[in-house]
Short mmCIF file of C-alpha atoms and ligand atoms in Angstrom, two decimals:
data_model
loop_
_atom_site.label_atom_id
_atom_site.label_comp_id
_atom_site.label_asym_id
_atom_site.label_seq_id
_atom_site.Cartn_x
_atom_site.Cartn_y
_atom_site.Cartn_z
CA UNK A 19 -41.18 48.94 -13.86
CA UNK A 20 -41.26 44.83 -14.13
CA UNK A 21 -43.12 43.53 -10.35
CA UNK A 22 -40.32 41.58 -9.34
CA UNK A 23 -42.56 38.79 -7.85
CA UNK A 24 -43.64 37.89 -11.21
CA UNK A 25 -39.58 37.07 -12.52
CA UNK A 26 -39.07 33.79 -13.55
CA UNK A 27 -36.16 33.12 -11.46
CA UNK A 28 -38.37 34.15 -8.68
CA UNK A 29 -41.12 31.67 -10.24
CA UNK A 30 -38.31 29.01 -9.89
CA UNK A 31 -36.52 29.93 -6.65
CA UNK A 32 -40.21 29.61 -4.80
CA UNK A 33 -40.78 26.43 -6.17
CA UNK A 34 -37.62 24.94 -4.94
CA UNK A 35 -37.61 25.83 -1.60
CA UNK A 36 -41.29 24.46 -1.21
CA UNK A 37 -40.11 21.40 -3.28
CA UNK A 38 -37.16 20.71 -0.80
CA UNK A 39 -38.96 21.33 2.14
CA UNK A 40 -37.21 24.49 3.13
CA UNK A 41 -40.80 26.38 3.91
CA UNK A 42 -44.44 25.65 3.00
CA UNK A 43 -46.38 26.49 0.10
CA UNK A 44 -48.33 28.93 2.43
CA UNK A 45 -45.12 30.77 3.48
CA UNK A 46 -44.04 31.09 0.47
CA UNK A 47 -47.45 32.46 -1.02
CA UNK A 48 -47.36 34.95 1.97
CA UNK A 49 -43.65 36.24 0.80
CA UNK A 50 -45.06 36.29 -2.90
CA UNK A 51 -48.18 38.36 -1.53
CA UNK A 52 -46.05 40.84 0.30
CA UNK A 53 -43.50 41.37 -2.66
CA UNK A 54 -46.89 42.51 -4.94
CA UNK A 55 -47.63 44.98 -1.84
CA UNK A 56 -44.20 46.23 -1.39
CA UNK A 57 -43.66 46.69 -5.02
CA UNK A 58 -46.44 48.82 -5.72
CA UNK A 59 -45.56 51.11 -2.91
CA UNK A 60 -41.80 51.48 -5.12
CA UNK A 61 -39.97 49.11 -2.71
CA UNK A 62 -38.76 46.25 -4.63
CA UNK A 63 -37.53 43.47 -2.51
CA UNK A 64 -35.91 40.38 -4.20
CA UNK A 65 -38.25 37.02 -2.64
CA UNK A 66 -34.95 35.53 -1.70
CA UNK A 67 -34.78 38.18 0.77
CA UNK A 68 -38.50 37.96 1.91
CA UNK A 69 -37.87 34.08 2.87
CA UNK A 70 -35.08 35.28 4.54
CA UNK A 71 -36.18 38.15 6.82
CA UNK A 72 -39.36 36.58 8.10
CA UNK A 73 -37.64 33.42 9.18
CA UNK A 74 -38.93 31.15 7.00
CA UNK A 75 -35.95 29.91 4.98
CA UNK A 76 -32.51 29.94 6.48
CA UNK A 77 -28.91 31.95 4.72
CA UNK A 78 -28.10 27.99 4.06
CA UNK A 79 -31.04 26.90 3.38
CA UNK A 80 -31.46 29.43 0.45
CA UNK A 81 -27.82 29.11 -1.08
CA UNK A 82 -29.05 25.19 -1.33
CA UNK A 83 -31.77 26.43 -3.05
CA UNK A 84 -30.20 28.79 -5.60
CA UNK A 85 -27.78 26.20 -6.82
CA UNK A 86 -30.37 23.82 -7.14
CA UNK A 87 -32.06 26.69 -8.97
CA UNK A 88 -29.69 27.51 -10.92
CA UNK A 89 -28.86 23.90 -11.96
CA UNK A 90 -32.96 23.67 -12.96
CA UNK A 91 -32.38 26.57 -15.13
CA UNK A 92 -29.96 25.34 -16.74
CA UNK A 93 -31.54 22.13 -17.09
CA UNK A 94 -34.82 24.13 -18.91
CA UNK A 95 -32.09 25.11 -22.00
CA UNK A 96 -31.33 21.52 -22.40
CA UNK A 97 -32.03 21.15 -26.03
CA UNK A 98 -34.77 18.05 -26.46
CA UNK A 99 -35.64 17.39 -22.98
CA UNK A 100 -38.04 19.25 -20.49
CA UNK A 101 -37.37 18.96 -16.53
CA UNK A 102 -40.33 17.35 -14.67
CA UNK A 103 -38.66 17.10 -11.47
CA UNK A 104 -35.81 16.51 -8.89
CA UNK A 105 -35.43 12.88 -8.14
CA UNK A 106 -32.93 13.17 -5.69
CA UNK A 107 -29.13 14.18 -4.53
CA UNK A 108 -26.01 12.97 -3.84
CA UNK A 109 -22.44 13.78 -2.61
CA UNK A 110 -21.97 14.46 -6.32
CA UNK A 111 -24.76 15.80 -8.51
CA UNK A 112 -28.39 16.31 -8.61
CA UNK A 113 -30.64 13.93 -10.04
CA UNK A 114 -33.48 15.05 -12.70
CA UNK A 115 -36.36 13.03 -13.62
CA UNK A 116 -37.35 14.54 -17.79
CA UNK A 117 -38.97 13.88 -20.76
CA UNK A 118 -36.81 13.04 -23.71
CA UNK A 119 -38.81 15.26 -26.32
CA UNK A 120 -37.77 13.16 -29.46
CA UNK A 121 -38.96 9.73 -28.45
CA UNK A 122 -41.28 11.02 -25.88
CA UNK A 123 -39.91 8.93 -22.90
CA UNK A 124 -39.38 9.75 -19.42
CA UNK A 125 -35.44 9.76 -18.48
CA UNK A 126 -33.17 10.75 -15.58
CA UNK A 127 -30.65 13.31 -15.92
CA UNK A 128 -27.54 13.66 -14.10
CA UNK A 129 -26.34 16.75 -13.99
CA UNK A 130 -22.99 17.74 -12.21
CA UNK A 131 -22.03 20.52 -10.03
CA UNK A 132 -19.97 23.48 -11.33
CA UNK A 133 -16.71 22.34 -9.68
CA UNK A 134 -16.85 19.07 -11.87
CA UNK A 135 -17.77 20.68 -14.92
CA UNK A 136 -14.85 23.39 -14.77
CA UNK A 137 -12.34 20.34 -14.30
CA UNK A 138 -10.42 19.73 -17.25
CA UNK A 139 -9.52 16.35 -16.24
CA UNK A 140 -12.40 14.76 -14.57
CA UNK A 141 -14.76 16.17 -17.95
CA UNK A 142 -12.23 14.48 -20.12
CA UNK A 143 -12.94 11.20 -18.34
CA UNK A 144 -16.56 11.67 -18.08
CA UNK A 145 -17.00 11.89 -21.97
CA UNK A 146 -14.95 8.80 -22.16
CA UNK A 147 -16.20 6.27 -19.21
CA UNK A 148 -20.16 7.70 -20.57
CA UNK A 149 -18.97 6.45 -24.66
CA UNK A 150 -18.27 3.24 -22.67
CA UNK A 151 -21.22 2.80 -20.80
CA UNK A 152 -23.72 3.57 -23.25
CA UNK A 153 -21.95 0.67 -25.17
CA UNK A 154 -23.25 -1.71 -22.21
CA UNK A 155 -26.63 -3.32 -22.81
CA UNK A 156 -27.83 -4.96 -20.09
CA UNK A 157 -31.19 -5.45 -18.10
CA UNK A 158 -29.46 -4.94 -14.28
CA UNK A 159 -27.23 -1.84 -15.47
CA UNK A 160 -29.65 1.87 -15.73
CA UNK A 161 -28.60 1.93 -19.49
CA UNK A 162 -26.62 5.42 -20.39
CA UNK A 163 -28.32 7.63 -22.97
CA UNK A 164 -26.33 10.61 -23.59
CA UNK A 165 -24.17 12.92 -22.04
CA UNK A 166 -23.69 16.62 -22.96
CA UNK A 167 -23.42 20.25 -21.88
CA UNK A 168 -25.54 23.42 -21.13
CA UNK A 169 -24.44 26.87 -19.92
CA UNK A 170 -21.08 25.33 -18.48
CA UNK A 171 -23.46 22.39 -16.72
CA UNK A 172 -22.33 18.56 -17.73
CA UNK A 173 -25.15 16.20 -17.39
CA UNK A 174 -25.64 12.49 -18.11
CA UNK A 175 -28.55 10.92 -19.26
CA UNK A 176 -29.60 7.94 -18.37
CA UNK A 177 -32.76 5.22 -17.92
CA UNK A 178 -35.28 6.49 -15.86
CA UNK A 179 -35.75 3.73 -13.01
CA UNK A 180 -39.25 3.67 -11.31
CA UNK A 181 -39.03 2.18 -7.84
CA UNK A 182 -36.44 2.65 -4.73
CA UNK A 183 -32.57 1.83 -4.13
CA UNK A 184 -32.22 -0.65 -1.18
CA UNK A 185 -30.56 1.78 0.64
CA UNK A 186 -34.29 3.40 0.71
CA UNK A 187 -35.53 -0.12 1.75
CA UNK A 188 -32.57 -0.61 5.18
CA UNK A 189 -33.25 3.10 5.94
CA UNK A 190 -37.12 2.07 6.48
CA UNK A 191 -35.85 -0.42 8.79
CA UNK A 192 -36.45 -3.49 6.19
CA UNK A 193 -33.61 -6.00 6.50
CA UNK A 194 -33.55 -8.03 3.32
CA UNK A 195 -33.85 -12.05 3.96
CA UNK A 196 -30.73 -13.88 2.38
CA UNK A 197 -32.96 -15.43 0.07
CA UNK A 198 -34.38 -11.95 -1.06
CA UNK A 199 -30.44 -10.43 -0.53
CA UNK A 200 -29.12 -13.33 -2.96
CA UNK A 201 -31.74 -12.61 -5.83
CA UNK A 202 -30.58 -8.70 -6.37
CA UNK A 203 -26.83 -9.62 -5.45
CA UNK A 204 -26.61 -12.07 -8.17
CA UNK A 205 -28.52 -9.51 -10.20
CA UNK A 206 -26.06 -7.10 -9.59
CA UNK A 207 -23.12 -9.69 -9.68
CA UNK A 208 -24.55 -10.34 -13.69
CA UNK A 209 -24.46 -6.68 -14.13
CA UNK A 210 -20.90 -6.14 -13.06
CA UNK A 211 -19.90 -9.79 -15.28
CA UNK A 212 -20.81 -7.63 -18.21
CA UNK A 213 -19.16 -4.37 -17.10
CA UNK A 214 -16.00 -6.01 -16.28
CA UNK A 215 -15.76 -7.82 -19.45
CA UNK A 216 -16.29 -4.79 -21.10
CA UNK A 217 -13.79 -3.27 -19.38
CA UNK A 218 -15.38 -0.82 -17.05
CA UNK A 219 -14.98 -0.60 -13.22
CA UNK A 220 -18.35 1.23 -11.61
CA UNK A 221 -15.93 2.14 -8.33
CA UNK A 222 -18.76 2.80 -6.53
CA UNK A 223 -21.39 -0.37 -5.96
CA UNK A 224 -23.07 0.62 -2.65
CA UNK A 225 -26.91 0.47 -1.63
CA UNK A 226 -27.37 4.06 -2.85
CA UNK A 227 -26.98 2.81 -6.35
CA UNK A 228 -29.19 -0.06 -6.71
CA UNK A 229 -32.50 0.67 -7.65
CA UNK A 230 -35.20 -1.74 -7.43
CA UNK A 231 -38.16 -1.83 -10.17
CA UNK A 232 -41.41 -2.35 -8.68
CA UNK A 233 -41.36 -5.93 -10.58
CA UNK A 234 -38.24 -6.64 -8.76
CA UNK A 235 -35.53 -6.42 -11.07
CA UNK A 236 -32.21 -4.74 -9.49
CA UNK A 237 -30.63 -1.97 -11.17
CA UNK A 238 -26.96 -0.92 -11.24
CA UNK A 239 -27.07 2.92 -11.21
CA UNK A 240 -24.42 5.29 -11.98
CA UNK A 241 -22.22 2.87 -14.44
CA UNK A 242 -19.68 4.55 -16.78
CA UNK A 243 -19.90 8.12 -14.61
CA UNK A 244 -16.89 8.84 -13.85
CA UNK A 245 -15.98 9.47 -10.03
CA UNK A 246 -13.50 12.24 -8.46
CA UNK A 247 -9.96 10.97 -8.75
CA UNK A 248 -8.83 11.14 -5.33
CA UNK A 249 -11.49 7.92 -3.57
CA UNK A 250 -10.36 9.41 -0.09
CA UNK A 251 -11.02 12.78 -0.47
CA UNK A 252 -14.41 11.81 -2.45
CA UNK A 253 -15.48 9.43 0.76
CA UNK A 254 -14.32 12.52 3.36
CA UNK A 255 -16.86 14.38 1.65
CA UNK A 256 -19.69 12.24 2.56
CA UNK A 257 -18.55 13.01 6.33
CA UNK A 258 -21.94 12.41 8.07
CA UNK A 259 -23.91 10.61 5.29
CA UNK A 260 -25.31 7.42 6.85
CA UNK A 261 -24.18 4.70 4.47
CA UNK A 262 -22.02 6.99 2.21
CA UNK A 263 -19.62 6.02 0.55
CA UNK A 264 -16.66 5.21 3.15
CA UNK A 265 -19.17 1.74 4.36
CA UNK A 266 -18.41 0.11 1.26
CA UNK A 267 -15.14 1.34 -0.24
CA UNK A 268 -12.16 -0.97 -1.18
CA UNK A 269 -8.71 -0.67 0.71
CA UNK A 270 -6.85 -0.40 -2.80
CA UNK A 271 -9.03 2.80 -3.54
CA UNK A 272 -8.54 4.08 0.04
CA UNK A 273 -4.96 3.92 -0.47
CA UNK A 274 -5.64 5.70 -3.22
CA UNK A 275 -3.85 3.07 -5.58
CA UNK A 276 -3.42 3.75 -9.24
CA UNK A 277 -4.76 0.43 -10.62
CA UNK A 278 -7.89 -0.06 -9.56
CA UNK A 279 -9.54 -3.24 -11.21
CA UNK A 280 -12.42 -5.43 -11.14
CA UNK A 281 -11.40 -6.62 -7.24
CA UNK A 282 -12.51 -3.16 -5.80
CA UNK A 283 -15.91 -3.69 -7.01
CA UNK A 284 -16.21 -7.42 -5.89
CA UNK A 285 -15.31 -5.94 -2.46
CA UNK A 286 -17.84 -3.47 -2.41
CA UNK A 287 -20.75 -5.93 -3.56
CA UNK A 288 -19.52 -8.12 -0.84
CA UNK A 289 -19.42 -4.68 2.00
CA UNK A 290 -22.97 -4.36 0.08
CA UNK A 291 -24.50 -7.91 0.81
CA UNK A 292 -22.83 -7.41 4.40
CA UNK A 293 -25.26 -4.62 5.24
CA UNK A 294 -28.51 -5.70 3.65
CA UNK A 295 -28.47 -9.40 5.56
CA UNK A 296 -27.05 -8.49 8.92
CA UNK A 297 -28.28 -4.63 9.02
CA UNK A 298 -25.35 -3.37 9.98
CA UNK A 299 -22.10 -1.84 7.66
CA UNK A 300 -19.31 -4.17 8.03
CA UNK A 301 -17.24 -0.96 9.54
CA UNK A 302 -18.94 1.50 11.72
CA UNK A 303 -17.04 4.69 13.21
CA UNK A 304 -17.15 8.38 14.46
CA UNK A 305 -15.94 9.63 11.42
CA UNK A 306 -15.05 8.47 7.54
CA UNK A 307 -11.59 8.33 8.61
CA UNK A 308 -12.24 5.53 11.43
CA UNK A 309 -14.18 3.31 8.69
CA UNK A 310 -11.47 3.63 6.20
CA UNK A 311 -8.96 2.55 8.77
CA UNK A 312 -10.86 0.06 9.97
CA UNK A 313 -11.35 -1.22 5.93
CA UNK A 314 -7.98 -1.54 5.69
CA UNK A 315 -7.14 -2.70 9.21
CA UNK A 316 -9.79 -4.64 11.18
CA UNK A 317 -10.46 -8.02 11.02
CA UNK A 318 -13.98 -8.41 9.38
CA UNK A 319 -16.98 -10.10 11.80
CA UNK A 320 -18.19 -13.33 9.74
CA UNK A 321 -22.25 -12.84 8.74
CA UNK A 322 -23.00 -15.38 10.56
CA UNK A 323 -21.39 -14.40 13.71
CA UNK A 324 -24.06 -11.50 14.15
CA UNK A 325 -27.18 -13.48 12.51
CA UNK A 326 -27.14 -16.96 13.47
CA UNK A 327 -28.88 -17.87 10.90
CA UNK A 328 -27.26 -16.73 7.77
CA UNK A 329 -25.57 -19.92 6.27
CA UNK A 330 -22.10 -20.37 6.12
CA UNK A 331 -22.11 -20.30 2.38
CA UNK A 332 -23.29 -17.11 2.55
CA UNK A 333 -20.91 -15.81 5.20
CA UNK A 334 -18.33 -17.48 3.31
CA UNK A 335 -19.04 -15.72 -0.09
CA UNK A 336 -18.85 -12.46 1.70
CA UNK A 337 -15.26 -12.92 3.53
CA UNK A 338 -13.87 -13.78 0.45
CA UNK A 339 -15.20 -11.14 -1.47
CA UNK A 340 -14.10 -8.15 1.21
CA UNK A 341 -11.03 -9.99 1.37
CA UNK A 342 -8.17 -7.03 2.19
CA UNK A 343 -5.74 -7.73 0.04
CA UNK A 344 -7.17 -8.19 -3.83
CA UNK A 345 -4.92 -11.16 -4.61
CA UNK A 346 -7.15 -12.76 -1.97
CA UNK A 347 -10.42 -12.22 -3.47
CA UNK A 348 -12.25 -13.88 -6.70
CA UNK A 349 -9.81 -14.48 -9.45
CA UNK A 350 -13.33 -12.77 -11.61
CA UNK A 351 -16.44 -11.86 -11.00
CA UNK A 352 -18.01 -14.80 -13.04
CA UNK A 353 -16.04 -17.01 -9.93
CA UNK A 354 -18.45 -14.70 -7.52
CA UNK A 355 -21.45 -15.53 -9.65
CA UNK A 356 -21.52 -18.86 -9.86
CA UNK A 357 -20.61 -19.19 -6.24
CA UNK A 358 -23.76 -16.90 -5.34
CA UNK A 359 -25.62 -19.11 -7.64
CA UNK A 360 -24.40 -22.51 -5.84
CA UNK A 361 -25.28 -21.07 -2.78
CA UNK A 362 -28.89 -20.08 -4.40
CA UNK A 363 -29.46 -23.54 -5.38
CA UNK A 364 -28.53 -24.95 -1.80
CA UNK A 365 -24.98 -26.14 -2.54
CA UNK A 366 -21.61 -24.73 -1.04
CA UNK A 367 -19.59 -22.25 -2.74
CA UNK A 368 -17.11 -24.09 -3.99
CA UNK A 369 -14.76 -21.08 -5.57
CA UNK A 370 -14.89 -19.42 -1.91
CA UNK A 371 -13.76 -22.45 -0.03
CA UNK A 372 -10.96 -22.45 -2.97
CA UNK A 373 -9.56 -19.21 -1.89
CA UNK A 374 -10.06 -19.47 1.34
CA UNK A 375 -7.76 -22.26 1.20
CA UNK A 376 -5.31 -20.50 -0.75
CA UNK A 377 -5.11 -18.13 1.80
CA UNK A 378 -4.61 -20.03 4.97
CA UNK A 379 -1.98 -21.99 2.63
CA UNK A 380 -0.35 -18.67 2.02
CA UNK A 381 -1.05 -17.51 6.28
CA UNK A 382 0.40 -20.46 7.08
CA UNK A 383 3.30 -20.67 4.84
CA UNK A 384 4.11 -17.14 6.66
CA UNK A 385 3.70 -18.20 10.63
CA UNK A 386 5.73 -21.08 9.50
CA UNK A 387 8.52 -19.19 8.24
CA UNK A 388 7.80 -16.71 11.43
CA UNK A 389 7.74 -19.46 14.03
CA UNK A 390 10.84 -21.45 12.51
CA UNK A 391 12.59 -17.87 13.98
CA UNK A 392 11.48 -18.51 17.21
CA UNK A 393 11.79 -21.97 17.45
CA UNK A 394 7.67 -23.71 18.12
CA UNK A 395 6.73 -24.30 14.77
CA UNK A 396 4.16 -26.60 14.80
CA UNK A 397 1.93 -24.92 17.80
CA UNK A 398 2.38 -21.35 16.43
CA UNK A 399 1.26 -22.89 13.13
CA UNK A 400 -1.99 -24.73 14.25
CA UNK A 401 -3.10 -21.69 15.96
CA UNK A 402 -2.98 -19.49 12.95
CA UNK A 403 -5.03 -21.99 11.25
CA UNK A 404 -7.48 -22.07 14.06
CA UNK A 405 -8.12 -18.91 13.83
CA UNK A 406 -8.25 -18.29 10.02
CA UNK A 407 -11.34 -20.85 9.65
CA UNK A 408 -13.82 -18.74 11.26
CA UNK A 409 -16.96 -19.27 10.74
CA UNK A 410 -16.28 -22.95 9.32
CA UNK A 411 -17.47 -26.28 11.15
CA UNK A 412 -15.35 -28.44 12.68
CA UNK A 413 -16.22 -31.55 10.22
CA UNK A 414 -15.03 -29.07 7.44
CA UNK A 415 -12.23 -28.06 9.50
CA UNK A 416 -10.69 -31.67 10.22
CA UNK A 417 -11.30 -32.91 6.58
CA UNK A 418 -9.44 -29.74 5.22
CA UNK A 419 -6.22 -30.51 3.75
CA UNK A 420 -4.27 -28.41 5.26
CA UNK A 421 -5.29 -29.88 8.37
CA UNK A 422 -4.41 -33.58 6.80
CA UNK A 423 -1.47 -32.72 5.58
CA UNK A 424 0.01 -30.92 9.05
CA UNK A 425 -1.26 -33.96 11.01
CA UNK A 426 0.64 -36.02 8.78
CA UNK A 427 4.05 -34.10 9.40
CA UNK A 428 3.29 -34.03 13.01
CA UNK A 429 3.05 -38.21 12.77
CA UNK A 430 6.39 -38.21 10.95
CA UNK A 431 8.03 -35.83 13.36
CA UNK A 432 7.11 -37.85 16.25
CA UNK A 433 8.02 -41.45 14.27
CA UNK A 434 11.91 -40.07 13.10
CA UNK A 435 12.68 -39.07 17.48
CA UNK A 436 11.06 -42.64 18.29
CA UNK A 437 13.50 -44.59 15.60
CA UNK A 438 16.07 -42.01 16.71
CA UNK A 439 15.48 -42.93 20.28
CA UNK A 440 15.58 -46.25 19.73
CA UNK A 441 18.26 -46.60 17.62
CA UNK A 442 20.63 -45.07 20.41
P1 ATP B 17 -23.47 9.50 -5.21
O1 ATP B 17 -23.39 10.99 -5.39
O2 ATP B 17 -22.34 8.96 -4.45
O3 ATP B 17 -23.72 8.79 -6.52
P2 ATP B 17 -26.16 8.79 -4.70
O4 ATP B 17 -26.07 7.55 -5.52
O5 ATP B 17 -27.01 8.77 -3.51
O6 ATP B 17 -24.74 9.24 -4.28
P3 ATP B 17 -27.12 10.14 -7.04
O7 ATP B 17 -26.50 9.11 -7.90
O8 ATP B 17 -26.90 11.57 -7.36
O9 ATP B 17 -26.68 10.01 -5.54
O10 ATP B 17 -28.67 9.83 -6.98
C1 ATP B 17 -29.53 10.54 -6.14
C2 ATP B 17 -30.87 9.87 -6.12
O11 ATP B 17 -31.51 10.02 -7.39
C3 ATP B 17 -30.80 8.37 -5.88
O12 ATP B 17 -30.76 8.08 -4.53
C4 ATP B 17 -32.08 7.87 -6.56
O13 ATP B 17 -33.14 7.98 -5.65
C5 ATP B 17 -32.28 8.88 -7.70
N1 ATP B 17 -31.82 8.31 -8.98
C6 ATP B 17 -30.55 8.21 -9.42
N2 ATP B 17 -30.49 7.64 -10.63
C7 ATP B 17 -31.77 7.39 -11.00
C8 ATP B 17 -32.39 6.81 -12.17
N3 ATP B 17 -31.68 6.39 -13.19
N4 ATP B 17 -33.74 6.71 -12.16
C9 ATP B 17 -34.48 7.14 -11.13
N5 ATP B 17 -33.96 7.69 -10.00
C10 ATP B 17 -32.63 7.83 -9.93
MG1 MG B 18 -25.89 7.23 -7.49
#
């Protein structure tokens, strides 16, 4: 009879547990020891079972490991790569790190869990968004090698980045400097230039998916893989994730619109920025469901209202960009660009104040039509705009033209009553 401590899914089982940190390598060689004993007295015990029943590995603990397991198995009959190891997890998939046998390179492999891979739909799309990503050639986008399927697994292959995501740098407690923050933004801003005009959304630009090389160059993971339809259900999921996905998500995709474009992803770069200069999400709550409402809700805290010192260009950039409504953001990514770029070089971002404009124009238009109803127009109009300029000075404020032209109305109001008056 085969010694069931020396089966290969045993062989496998035992290493993932000690490589997730479920027991230690002593434990586990104690379970292996007493499986040898056991067996050769004709009691065959399974070493899932030994972990078990002396405590070392919990019932969750080892159905975590088994589907890893399993998903490393399957991984091994990948024809023309060889697993080295896990690289990490998400809401999602697992992560590989492999060797691509034909060119002899190092890779990372995305493989997804069985519930994607038995979905009709979502497989359909992930064929077709990974054909368009692996069209994209670009140094700040992970480039996309291949996608494919083993034993009912789909997994994506893609560059294998050496170095850590900046969500691994904030969860050290490193805040990034604006200076430092600007650099991989704009990096990442490039990146998404070249998606967009290529016609690809990445729907989900967070920390989490920029990776950092150790020679600084930032890294837009996860392009082209295609995410669960339904944003809101895929953001409940990360219930209880620190920075998952719910910090960073767009109110169009939280609404669960149809249309997603380029906007949702300009929003998210800006939540993304947010977080890695002040520390902080943009939207904190109890649960995913208090962030999302809160996205789609709340008035956003300027930058520089928490850190004193971020500049108002910055700040400015950033309330533009998680603008709520989409009309009210960038007219295109290139606009974000080459406002992150003024801002680089020391000069004011021009394209922000632009919008900004437009949409006190638009604010105002509104209280004015509002106020006209109930009768003080020009004092329920002036307060709107005092409000709307945030985190502006008050030089800028008096020398916008909105201000110019309201003062000018105001003078004309006031100059018809006199001639009226005096022409009584
Ligand atoms: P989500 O499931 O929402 O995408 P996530 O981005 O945290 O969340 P994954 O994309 O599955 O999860 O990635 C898990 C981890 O694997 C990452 O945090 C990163 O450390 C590592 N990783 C992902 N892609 C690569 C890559 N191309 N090269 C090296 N490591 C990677
Ligand atoms: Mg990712």
């Amino acid at each position: 009879m085969a010694t069931v401590g020396s089966s290969k899914q045993d062989t496998l089982l035992g290493r993932v547990v000690v490589e997730q940190g479920f027991c230690t390598r002593d434990e586990l060689e104690d379970c292996l020891a007493l499986q040898t004993e056991l067996s050769q007295q004709s009691n065959q015990r399974s070493l899932a079972d030994l972990l078990v029943s002396n405590g070392y590995v919990t019932q969750t603990q080892l159905l975590r490991a088994r589907t890893t397991a399993d998903e490393q198995r399957v991984m091994q009959q990948i024809p023309g790569y060889q697993i080295i190891s896990k690289l990490g997890a998400g809401a999602m998939a697992t992560v590989f790190k492999a060797r691509q046998l034909s060119l002899d390179r190092i890779v990372a492999i995305k493989v997804l869990p069985k519930r994607l891979s038995e979905n009709k739909e979502f497989v359909d799309r992930f064929y077709m968004e990974g054909k368009a990503a692996a069209r994209l050639n670009h140094p700040n986008i992970v480039g996309a090698f291949d996608v494919g399927e083993a034993g009912g697994y789909h997994y994506f292959v893609m560059e294998y980045v050496e170095g850590q995501t900046v969500f691994d740098h904030i969860a050290e407690g490193n805040p990034y400097s604006e200076k430092d923050a600007i650099s991989i933004i704009i990096q990442i801003c490039k990146a998404l230039v070249h998606a967009h005009e290529n016609g690809l959304i990445h729907r989900d630009v967070k920390p989490k998916n920029i990776m950092i090389t150790p020679g600084g160059v930032a890294k837009l993971a996860d392009m082209g893989l295609a995410r669960e339809k339904d944003d809101q259900e895929a953001a409940q999921a990360e219930a209880g994730k620190a920075y998952g996905t719910p910090y960073y998500i767009s109110p169009e995709q939280i609404r669960g619109e149809l249309n997603i474009d380029f906007r949702a992803d300009i929003y998210s770069l800006g939540a993304t920025f947010y977080h890695m200069i002040t520390g902080r999400v943009p939207f904190e709550g109890a649960s995913p469901a208090v962030v999302m409402h809160k996205h789609l809700k709340e008035e956003l805290v300027p930058p520089d209202h928490i850190i004193s010192t971020i500049s108002s260009g910055t700040s400015e950039i950033i309330e533009v960009a998680m603008a709520k409504e989409p009309k009210n953001r960038y007219a295109s990514t290139q606009d974000m660009l080459s406002d992150l770029e003024a801002v680089a070089r020391g000069e004011p971002p021009v394209l922000a104040r632009k919008a900004y404009d437009l949409t006190s124009l638009a604010n105002l238009e509104k209280s004015g039509r509002e106020v006209r109803e109930g009768g003080v127009i020009m004092v329920e109009a002036s307060r709107e705009q005092t409000i709307d300029f945030g985190s502006r000075t008050w030089t800028e404020k008096l020398s916008d033209p909105l201000v110019v032209t309201l003062s000018a109305l105001l003078l004309m109001a006031v100059l018809i009553i006199i001639v009226l008056l005096l022409s009584r």
